[in-house]
mmCIF file with all atom_site columns, C-alpha atoms in Angstrom:
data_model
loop_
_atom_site.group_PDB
_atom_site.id
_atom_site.type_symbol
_atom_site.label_atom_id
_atom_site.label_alt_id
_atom_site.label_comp_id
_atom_site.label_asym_id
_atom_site.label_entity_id
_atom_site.label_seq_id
_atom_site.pdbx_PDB_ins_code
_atom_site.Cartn_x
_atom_site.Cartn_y
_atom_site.Cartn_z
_atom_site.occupancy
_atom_site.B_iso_or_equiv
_atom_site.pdbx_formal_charge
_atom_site.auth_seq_id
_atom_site.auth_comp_id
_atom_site.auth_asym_id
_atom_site.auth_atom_id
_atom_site.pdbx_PDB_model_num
ATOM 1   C CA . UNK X 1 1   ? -21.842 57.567 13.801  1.00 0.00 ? 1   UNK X CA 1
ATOM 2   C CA . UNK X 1 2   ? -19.595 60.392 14.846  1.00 0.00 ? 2   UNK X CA 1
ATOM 3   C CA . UNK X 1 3   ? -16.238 59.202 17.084  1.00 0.00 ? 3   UNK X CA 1
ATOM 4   C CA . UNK X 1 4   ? -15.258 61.919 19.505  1.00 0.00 ? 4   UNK X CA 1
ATOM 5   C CA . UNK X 1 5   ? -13.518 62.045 22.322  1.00 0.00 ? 5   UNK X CA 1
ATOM 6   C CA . UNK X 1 6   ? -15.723 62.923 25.058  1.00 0.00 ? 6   UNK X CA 1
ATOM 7   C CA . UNK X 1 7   ? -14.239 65.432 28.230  1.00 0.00 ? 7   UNK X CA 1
ATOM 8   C CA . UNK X 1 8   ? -12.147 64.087 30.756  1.00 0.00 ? 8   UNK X CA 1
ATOM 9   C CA . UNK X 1 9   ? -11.225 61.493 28.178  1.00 0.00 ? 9   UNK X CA 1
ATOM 10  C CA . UNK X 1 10  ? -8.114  59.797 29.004  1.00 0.00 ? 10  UNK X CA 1
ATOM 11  C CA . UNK X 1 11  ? -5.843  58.734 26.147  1.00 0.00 ? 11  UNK X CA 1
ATOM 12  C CA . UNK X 1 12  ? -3.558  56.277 27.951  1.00 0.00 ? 12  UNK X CA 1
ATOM 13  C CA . UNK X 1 13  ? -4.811  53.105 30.417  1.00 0.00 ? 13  UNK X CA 1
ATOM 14  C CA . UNK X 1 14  ? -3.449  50.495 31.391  1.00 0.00 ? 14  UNK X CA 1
ATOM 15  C CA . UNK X 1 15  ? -4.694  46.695 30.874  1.00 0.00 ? 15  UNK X CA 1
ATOM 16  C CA . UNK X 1 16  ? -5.127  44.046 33.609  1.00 0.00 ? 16  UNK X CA 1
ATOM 17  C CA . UNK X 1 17  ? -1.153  42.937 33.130  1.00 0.00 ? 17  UNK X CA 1
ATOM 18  C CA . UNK X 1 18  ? -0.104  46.692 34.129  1.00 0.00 ? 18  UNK X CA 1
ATOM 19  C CA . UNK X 1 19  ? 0.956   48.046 30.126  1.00 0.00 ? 19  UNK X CA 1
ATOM 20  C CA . UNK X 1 20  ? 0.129   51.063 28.937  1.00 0.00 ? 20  UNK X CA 1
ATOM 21  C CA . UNK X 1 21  ? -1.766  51.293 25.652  1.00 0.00 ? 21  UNK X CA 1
ATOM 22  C CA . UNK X 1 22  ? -3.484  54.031 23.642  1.00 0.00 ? 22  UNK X CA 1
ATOM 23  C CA . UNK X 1 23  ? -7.814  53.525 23.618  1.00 0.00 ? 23  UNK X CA 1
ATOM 24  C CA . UNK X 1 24  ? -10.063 55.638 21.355  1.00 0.00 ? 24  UNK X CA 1
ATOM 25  C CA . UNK X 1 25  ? -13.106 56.836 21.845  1.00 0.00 ? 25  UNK X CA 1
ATOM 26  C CA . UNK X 1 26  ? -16.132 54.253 20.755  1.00 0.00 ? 26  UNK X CA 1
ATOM 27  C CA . UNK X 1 27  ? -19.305 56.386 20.356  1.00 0.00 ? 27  UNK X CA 1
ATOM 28  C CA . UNK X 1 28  ? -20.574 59.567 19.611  1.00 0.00 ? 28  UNK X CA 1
ATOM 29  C CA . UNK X 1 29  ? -23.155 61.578 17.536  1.00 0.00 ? 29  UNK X CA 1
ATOM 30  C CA . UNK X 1 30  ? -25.357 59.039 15.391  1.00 0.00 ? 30  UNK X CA 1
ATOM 31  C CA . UNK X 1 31  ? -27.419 60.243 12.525  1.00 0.00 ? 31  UNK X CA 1
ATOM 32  C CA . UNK X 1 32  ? -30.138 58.637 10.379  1.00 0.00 ? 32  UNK X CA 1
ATOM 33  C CA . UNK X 1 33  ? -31.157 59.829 6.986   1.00 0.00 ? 33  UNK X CA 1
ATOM 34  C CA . UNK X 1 34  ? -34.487 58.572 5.693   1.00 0.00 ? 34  UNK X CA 1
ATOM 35  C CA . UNK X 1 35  ? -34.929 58.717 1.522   1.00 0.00 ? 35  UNK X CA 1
ATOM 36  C CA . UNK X 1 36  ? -37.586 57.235 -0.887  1.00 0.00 ? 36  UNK X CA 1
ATOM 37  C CA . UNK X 1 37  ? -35.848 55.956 -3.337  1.00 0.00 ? 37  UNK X CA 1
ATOM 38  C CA . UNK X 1 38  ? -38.674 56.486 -6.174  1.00 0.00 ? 38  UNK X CA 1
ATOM 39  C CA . UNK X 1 39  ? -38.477 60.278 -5.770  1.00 0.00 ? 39  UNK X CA 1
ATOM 40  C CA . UNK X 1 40  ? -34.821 60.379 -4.971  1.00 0.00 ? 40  UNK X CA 1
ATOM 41  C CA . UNK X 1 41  ? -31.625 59.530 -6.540  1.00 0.00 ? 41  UNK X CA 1
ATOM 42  C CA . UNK X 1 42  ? -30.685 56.583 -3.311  1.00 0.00 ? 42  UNK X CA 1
ATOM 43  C CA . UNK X 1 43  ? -26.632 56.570 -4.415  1.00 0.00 ? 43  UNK X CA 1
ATOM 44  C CA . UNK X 1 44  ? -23.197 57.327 -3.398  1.00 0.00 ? 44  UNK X CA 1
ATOM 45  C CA . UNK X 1 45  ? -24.124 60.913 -4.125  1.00 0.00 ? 45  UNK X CA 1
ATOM 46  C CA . UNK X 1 46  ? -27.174 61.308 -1.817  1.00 0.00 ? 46  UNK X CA 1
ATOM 47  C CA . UNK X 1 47  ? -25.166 59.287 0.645   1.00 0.00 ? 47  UNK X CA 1
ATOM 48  C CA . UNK X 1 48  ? -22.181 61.961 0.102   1.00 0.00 ? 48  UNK X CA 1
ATOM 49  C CA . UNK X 1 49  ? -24.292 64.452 0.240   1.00 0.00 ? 49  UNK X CA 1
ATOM 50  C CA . UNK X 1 50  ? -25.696 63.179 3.949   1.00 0.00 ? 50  UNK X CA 1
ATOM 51  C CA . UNK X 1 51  ? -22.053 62.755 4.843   1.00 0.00 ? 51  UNK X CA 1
ATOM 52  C CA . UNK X 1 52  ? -20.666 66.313 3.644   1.00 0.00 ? 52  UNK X CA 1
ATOM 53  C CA . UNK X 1 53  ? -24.128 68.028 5.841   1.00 0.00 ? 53  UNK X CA 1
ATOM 54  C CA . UNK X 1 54  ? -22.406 65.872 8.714   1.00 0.00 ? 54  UNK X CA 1
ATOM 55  C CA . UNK X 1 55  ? -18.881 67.075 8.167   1.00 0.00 ? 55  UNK X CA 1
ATOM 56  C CA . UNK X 1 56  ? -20.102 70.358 8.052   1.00 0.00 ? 56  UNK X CA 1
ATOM 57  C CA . UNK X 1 57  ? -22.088 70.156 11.489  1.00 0.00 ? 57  UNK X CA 1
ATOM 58  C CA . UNK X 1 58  ? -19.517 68.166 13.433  1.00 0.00 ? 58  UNK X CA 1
ATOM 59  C CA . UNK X 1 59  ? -15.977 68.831 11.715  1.00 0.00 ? 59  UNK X CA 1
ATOM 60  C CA . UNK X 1 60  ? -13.621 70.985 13.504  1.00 0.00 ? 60  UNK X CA 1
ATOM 61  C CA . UNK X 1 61  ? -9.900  71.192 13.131  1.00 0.00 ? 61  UNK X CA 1
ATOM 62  C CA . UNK X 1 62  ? -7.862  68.815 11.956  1.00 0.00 ? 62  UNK X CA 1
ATOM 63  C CA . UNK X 1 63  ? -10.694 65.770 10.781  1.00 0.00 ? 63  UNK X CA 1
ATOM 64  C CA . UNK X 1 64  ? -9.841  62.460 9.752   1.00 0.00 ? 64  UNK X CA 1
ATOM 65  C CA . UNK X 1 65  ? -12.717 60.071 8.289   1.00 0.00 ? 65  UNK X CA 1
ATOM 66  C CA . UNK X 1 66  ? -12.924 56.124 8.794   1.00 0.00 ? 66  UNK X CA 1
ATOM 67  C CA . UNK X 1 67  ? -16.273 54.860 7.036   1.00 0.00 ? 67  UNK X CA 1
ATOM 68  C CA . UNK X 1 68  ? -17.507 51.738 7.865   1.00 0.00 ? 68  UNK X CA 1
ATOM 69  C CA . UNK X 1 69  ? -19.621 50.472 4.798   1.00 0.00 ? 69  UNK X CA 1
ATOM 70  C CA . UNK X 1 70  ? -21.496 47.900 3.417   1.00 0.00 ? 70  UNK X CA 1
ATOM 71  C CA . UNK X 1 71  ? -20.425 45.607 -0.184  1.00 0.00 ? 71  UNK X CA 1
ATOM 72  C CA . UNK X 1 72  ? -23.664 46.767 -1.905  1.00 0.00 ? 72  UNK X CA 1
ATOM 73  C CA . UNK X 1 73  ? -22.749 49.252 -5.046  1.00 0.00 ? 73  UNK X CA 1
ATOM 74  C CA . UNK X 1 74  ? -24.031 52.162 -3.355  1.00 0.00 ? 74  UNK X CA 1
ATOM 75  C CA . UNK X 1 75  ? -20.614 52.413 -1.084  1.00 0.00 ? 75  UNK X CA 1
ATOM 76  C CA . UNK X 1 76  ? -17.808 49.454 -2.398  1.00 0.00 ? 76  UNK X CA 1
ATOM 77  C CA . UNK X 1 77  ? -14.541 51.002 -2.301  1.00 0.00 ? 77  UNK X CA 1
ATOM 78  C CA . UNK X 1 78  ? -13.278 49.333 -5.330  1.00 0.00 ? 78  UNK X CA 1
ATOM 79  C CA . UNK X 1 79  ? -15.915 51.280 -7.792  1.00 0.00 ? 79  UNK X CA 1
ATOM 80  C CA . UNK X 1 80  ? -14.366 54.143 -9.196  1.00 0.00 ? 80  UNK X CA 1
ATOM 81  C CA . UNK X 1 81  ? -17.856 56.219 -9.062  1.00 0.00 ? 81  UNK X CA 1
ATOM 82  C CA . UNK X 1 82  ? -17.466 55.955 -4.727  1.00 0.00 ? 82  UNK X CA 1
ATOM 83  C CA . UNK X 1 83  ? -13.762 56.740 -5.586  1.00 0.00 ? 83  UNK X CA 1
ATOM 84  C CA . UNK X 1 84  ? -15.089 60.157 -7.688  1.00 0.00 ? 84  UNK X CA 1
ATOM 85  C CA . UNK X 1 85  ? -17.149 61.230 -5.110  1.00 0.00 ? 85  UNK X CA 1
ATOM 86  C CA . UNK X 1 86  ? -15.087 60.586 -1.862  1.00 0.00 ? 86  UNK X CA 1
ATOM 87  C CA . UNK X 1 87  ? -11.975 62.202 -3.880  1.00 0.00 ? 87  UNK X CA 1
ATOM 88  C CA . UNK X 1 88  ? -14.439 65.286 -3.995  1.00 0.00 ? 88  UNK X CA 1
ATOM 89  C CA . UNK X 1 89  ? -15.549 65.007 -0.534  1.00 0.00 ? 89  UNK X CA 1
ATOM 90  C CA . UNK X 1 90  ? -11.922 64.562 0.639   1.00 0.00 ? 90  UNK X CA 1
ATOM 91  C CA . UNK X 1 91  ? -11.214 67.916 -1.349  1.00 0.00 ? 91  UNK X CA 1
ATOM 92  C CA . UNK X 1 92  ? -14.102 70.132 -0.107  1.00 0.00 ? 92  UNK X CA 1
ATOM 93  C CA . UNK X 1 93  ? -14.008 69.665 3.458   1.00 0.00 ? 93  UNK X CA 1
ATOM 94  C CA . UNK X 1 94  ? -10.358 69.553 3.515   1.00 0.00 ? 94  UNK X CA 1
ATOM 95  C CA . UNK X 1 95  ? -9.901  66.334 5.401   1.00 0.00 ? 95  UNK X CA 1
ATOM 96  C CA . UNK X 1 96  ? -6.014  64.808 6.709   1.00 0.00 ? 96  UNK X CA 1
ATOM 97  C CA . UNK X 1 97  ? -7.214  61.105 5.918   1.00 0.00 ? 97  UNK X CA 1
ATOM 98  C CA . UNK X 1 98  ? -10.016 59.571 4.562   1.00 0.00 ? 98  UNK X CA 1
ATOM 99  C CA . UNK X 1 99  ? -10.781 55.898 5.049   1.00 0.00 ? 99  UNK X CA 1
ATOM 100 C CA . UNK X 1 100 ? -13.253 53.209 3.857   1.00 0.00 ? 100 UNK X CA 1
ATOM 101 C CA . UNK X 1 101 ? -13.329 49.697 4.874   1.00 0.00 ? 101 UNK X CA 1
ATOM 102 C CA . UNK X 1 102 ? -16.111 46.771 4.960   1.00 0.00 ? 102 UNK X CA 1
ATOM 103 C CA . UNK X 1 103 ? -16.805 44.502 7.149   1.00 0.00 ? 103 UNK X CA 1
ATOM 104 C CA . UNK X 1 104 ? -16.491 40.568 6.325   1.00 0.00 ? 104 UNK X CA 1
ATOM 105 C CA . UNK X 1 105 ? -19.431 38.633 5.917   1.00 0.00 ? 105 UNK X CA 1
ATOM 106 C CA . UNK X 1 106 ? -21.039 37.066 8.845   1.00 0.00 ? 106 UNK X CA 1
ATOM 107 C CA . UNK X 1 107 ? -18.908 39.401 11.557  1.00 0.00 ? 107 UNK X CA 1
ATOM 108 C CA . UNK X 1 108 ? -22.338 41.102 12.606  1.00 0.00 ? 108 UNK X CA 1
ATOM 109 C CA . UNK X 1 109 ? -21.282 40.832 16.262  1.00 0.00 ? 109 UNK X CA 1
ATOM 110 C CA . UNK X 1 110 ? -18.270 43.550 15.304  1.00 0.00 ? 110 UNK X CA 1
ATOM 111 C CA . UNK X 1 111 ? -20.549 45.673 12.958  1.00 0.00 ? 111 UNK X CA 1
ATOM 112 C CA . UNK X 1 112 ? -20.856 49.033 14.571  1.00 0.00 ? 112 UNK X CA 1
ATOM 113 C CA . UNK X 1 113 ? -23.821 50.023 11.892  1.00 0.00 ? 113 UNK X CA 1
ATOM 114 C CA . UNK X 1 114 ? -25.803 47.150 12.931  1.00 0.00 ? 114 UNK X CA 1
ATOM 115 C CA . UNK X 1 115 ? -25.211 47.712 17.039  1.00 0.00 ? 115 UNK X CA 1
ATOM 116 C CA . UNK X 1 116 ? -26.703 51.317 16.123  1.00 0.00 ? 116 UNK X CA 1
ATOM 117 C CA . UNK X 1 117 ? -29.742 49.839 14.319  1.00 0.00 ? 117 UNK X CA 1
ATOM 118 C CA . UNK X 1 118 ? -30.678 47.561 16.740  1.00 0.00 ? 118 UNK X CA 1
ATOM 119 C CA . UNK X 1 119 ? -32.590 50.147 18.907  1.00 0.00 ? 119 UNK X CA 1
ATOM 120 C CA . UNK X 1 120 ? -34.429 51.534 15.871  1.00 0.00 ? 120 UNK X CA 1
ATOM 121 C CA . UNK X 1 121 ? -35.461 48.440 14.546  1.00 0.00 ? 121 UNK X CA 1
ATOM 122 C CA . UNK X 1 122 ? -37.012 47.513 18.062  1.00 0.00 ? 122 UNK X CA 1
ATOM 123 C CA . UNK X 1 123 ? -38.992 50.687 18.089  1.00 0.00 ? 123 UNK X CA 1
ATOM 124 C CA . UNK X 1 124 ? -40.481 49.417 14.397  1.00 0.00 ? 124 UNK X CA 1
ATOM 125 C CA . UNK X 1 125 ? -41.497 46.337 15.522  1.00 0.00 ? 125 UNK X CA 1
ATOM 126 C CA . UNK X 1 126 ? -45.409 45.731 15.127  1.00 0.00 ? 126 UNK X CA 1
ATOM 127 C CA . UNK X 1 127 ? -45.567 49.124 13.522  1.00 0.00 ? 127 UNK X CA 1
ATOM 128 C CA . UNK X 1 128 ? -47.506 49.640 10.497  1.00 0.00 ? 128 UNK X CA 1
ATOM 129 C CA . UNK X 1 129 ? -46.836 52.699 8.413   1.00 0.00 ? 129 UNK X CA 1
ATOM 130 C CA . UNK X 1 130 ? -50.341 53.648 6.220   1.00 0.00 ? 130 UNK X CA 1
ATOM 131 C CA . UNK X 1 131 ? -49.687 53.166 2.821   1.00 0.00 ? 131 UNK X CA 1
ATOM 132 C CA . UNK X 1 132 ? -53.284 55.345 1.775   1.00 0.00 ? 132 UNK X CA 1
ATOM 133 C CA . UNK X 1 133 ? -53.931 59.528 2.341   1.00 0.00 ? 133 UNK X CA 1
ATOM 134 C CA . UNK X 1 134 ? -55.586 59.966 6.252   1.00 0.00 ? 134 UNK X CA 1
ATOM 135 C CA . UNK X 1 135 ? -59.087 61.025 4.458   1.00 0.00 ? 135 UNK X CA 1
ATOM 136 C CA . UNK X 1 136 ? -59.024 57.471 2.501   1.00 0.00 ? 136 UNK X CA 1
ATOM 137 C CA . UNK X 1 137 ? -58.905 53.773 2.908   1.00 0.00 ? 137 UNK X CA 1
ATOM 138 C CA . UNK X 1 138 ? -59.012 53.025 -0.725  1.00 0.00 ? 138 UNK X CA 1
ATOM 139 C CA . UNK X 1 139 ? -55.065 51.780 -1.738  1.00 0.00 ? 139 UNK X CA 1
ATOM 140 C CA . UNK X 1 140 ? -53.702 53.936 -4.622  1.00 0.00 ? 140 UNK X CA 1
ATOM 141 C CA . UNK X 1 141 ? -53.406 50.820 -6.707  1.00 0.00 ? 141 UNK X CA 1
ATOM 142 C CA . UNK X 1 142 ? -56.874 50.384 -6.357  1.00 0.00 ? 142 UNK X CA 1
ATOM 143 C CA . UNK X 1 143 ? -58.374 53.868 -7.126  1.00 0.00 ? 143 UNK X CA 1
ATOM 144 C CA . UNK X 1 144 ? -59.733 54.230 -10.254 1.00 0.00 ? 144 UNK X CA 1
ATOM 145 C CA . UNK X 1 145 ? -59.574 57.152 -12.783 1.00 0.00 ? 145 UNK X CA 1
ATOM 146 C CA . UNK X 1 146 ? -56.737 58.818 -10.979 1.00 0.00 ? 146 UNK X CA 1
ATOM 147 C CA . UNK X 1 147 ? -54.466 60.813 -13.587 1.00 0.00 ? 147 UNK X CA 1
ATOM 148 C CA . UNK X 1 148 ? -50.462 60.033 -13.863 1.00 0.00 ? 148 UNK X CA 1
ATOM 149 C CA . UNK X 1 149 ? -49.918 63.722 -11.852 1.00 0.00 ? 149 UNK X CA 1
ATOM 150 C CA . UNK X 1 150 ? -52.821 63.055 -9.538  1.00 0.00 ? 150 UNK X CA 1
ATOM 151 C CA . UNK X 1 151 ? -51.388 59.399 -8.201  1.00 0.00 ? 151 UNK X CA 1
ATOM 152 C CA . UNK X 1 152 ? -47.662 60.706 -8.237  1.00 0.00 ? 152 UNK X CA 1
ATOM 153 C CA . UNK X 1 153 ? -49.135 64.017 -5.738  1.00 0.00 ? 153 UNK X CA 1
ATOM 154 C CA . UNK X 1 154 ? -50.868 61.175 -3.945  1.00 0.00 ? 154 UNK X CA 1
ATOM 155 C CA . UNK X 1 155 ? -47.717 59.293 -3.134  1.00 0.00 ? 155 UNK X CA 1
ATOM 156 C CA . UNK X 1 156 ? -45.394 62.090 -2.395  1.00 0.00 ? 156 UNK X CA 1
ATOM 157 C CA . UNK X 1 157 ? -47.990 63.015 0.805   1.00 0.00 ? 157 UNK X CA 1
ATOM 158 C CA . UNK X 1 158 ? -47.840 59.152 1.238   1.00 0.00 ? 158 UNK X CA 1
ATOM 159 C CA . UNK X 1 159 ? -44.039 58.560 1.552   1.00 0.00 ? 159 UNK X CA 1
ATOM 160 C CA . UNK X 1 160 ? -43.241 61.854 3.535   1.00 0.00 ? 160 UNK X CA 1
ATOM 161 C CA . UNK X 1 161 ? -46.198 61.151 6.103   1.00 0.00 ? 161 UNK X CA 1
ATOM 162 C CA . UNK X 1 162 ? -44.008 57.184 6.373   1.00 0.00 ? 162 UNK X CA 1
ATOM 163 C CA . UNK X 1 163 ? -41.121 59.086 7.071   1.00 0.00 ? 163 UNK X CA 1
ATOM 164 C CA . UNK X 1 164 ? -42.306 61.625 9.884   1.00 0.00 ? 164 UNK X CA 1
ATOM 165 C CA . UNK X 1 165 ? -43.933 58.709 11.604  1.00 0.00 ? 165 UNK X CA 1
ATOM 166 C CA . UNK X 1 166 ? -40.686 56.949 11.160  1.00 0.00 ? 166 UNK X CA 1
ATOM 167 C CA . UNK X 1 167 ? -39.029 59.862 13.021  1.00 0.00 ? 167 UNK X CA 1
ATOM 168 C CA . UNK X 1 168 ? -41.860 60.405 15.787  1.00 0.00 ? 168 UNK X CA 1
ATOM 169 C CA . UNK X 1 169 ? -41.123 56.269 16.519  1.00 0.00 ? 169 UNK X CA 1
ATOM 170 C CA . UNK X 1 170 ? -37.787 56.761 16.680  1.00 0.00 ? 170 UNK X CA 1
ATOM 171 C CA . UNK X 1 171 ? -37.892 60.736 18.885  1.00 0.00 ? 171 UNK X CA 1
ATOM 172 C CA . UNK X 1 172 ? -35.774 60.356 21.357  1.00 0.00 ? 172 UNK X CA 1
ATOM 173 C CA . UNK X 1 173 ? -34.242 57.075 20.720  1.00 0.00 ? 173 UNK X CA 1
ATOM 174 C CA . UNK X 1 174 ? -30.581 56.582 21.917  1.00 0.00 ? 174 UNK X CA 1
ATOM 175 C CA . UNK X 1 175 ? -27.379 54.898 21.061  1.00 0.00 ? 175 UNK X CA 1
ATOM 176 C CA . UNK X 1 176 ? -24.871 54.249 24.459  1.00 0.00 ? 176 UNK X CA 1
ATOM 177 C CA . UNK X 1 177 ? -25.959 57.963 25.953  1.00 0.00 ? 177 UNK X CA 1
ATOM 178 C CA . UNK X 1 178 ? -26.312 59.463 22.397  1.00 0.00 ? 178 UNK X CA 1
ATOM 179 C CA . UNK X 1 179 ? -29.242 60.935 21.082  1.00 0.00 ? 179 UNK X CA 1
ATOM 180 C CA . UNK X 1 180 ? -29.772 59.555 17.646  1.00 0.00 ? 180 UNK X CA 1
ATOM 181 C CA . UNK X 1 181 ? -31.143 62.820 14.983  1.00 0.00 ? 181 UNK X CA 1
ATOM 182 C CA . UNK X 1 182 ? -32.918 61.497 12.360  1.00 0.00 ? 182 UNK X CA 1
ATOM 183 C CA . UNK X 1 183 ? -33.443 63.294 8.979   1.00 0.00 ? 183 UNK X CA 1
ATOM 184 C CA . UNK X 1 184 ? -35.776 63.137 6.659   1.00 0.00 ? 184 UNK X CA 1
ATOM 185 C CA . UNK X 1 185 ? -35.581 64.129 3.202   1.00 0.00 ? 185 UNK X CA 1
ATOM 186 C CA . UNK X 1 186 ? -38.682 64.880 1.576   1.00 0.00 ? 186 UNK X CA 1
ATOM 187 C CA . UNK X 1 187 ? -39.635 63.503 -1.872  1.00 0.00 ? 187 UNK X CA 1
ATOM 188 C CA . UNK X 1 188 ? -38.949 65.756 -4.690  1.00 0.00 ? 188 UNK X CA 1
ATOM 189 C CA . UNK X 1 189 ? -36.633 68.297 -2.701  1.00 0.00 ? 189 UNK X CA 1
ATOM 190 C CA . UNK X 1 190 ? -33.479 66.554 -3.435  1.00 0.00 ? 190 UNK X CA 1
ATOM 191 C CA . UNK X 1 191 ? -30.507 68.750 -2.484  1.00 0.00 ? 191 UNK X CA 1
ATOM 192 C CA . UNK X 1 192 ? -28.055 68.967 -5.863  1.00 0.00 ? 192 UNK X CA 1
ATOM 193 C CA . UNK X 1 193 ? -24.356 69.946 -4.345  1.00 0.00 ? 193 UNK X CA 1
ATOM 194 C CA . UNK X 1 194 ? -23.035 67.101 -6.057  1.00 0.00 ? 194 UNK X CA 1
ATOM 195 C CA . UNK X 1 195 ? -25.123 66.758 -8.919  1.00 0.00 ? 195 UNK X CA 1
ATOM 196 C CA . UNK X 1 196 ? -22.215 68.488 -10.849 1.00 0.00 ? 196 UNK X CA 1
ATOM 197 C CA . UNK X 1 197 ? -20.197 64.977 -10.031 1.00 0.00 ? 197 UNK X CA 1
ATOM 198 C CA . UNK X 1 198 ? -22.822 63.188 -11.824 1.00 0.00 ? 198 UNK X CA 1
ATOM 199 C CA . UNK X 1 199 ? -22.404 65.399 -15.262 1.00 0.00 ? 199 UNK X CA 1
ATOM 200 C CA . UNK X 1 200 ? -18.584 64.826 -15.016 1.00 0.00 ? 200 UNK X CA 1
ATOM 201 C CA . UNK X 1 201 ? -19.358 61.163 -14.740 1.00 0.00 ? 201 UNK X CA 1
ATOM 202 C CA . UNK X 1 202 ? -22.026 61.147 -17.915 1.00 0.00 ? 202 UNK X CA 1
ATOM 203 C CA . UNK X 1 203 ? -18.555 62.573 -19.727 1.00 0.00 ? 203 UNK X CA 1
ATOM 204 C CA . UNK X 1 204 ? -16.524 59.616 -18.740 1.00 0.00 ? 204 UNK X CA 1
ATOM 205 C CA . UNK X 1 205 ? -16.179 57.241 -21.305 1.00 0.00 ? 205 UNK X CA 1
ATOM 206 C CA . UNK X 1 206 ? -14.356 54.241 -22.260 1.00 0.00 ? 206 UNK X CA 1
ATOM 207 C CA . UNK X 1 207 ? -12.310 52.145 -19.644 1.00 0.00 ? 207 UNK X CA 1
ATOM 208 C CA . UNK X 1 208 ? -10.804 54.284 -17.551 1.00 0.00 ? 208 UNK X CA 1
ATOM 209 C CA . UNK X 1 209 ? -11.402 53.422 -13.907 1.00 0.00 ? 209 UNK X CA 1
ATOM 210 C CA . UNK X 1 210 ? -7.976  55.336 -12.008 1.00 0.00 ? 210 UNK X CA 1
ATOM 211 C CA . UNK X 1 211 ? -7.844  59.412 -12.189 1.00 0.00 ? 211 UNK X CA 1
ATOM 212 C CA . UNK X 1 212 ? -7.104  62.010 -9.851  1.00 0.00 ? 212 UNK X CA 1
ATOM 213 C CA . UNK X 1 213 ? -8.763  65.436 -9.527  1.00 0.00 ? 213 UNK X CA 1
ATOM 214 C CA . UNK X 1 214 ? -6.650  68.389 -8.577  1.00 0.00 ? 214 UNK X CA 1
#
């Protein structure tokens, strides 16, 4: 979710007791990037790569990123693999502060990611998504004779037909006034800006967990 001050914002209020304090703007763009993780790397370099095609779109001037993550490996702060790829990120789009925190356990109530899933999640309820081809009713599982190739085709058509029904659910969906875009990338098309991170990382060796790239 993108912060931005919308027009006719106004910086300084005052609370009930009369003082004068600085608010922030609360919402803004949301986006939503749907993956299959058995086609396509699911990591802190997709998810970089999602976040630099956001930067990209919505940056301008001075920007200063605040990321709101979860603890699960794909985003924790303390891993020096996020720490690679956000140094890079902070680097190539030229950012005055970059920021990551995580919320607590059991603070849902003040999770911002969760408030912005809540409509999507009510537009999946009672949905099934086919898990066979539209011509077929026979699971893959349970198809005989298929080759290795001929399964793997299969499922690619499976997982990106999920997806666009996934996005026709959620078409229009909104989040406090904002249109939520959703984006999905198809299996095998993964994009590879930052797949030279991942070389520099099959290089690192040993213990060493603090660097800095110039």
């Amino acid at each position: 979710m993108i912060l931005r001050s919308k027009s006719g914002f106004q910086k300084i209020t005052q609370v009930k007791l009369g003082r004068e304090v600085f608010q922030f703007p609360r919402t803004g763009p949301a986006f939503i990037f749907n993956h299959v993780a058995k086609f396509c790397d699911v990591n802190i370099q997709s998810h970089v790569n999602d976040l630099d095609w956001i930067l990209g779109r919505e940056g301008e001037g001075k920007t200063m990123v605040i990321l709101s993550v979860d603890r699960g490996p794909h985003w924790n702060p303390k891993w020096w693999t996020v720490q690679l790829y956000l140094q890079r990120l902070f680097k190539r789009r030229d950012l005055d502060l970059l920021c990551v925190f995580t919320h607590s356990p059991g603070l849902s109530a003040m999770n911002m990611n969760e408030h912005l899933w809540l409509p999507l999640s009510d537009k999946l309820s009672a949905v099934s998504l086919a898990a066979v081809l539209e011509e077929e009713d026979v699971p893959l599982s349970q198809q005989a004779g298929l080759r290795e190739e001929q399964e793997e085709d299969k499922e690619v058509v499976v997982f990106d037909t999920a997806m666009e029904r996934c996005r026709e659910y959620w078409h229009g969906t909104a989040f406090d006034g904002h249109v939520i875009a959703v984006t999905s990338e198809y299996c095998k098309t993964q994009d590879s800006t930052w797949a030279y991170c991942r070389i520099l990382l099959e290089q690192i060796s040993g213990t060493t967990q603090t660097f800095s790239l110039i």
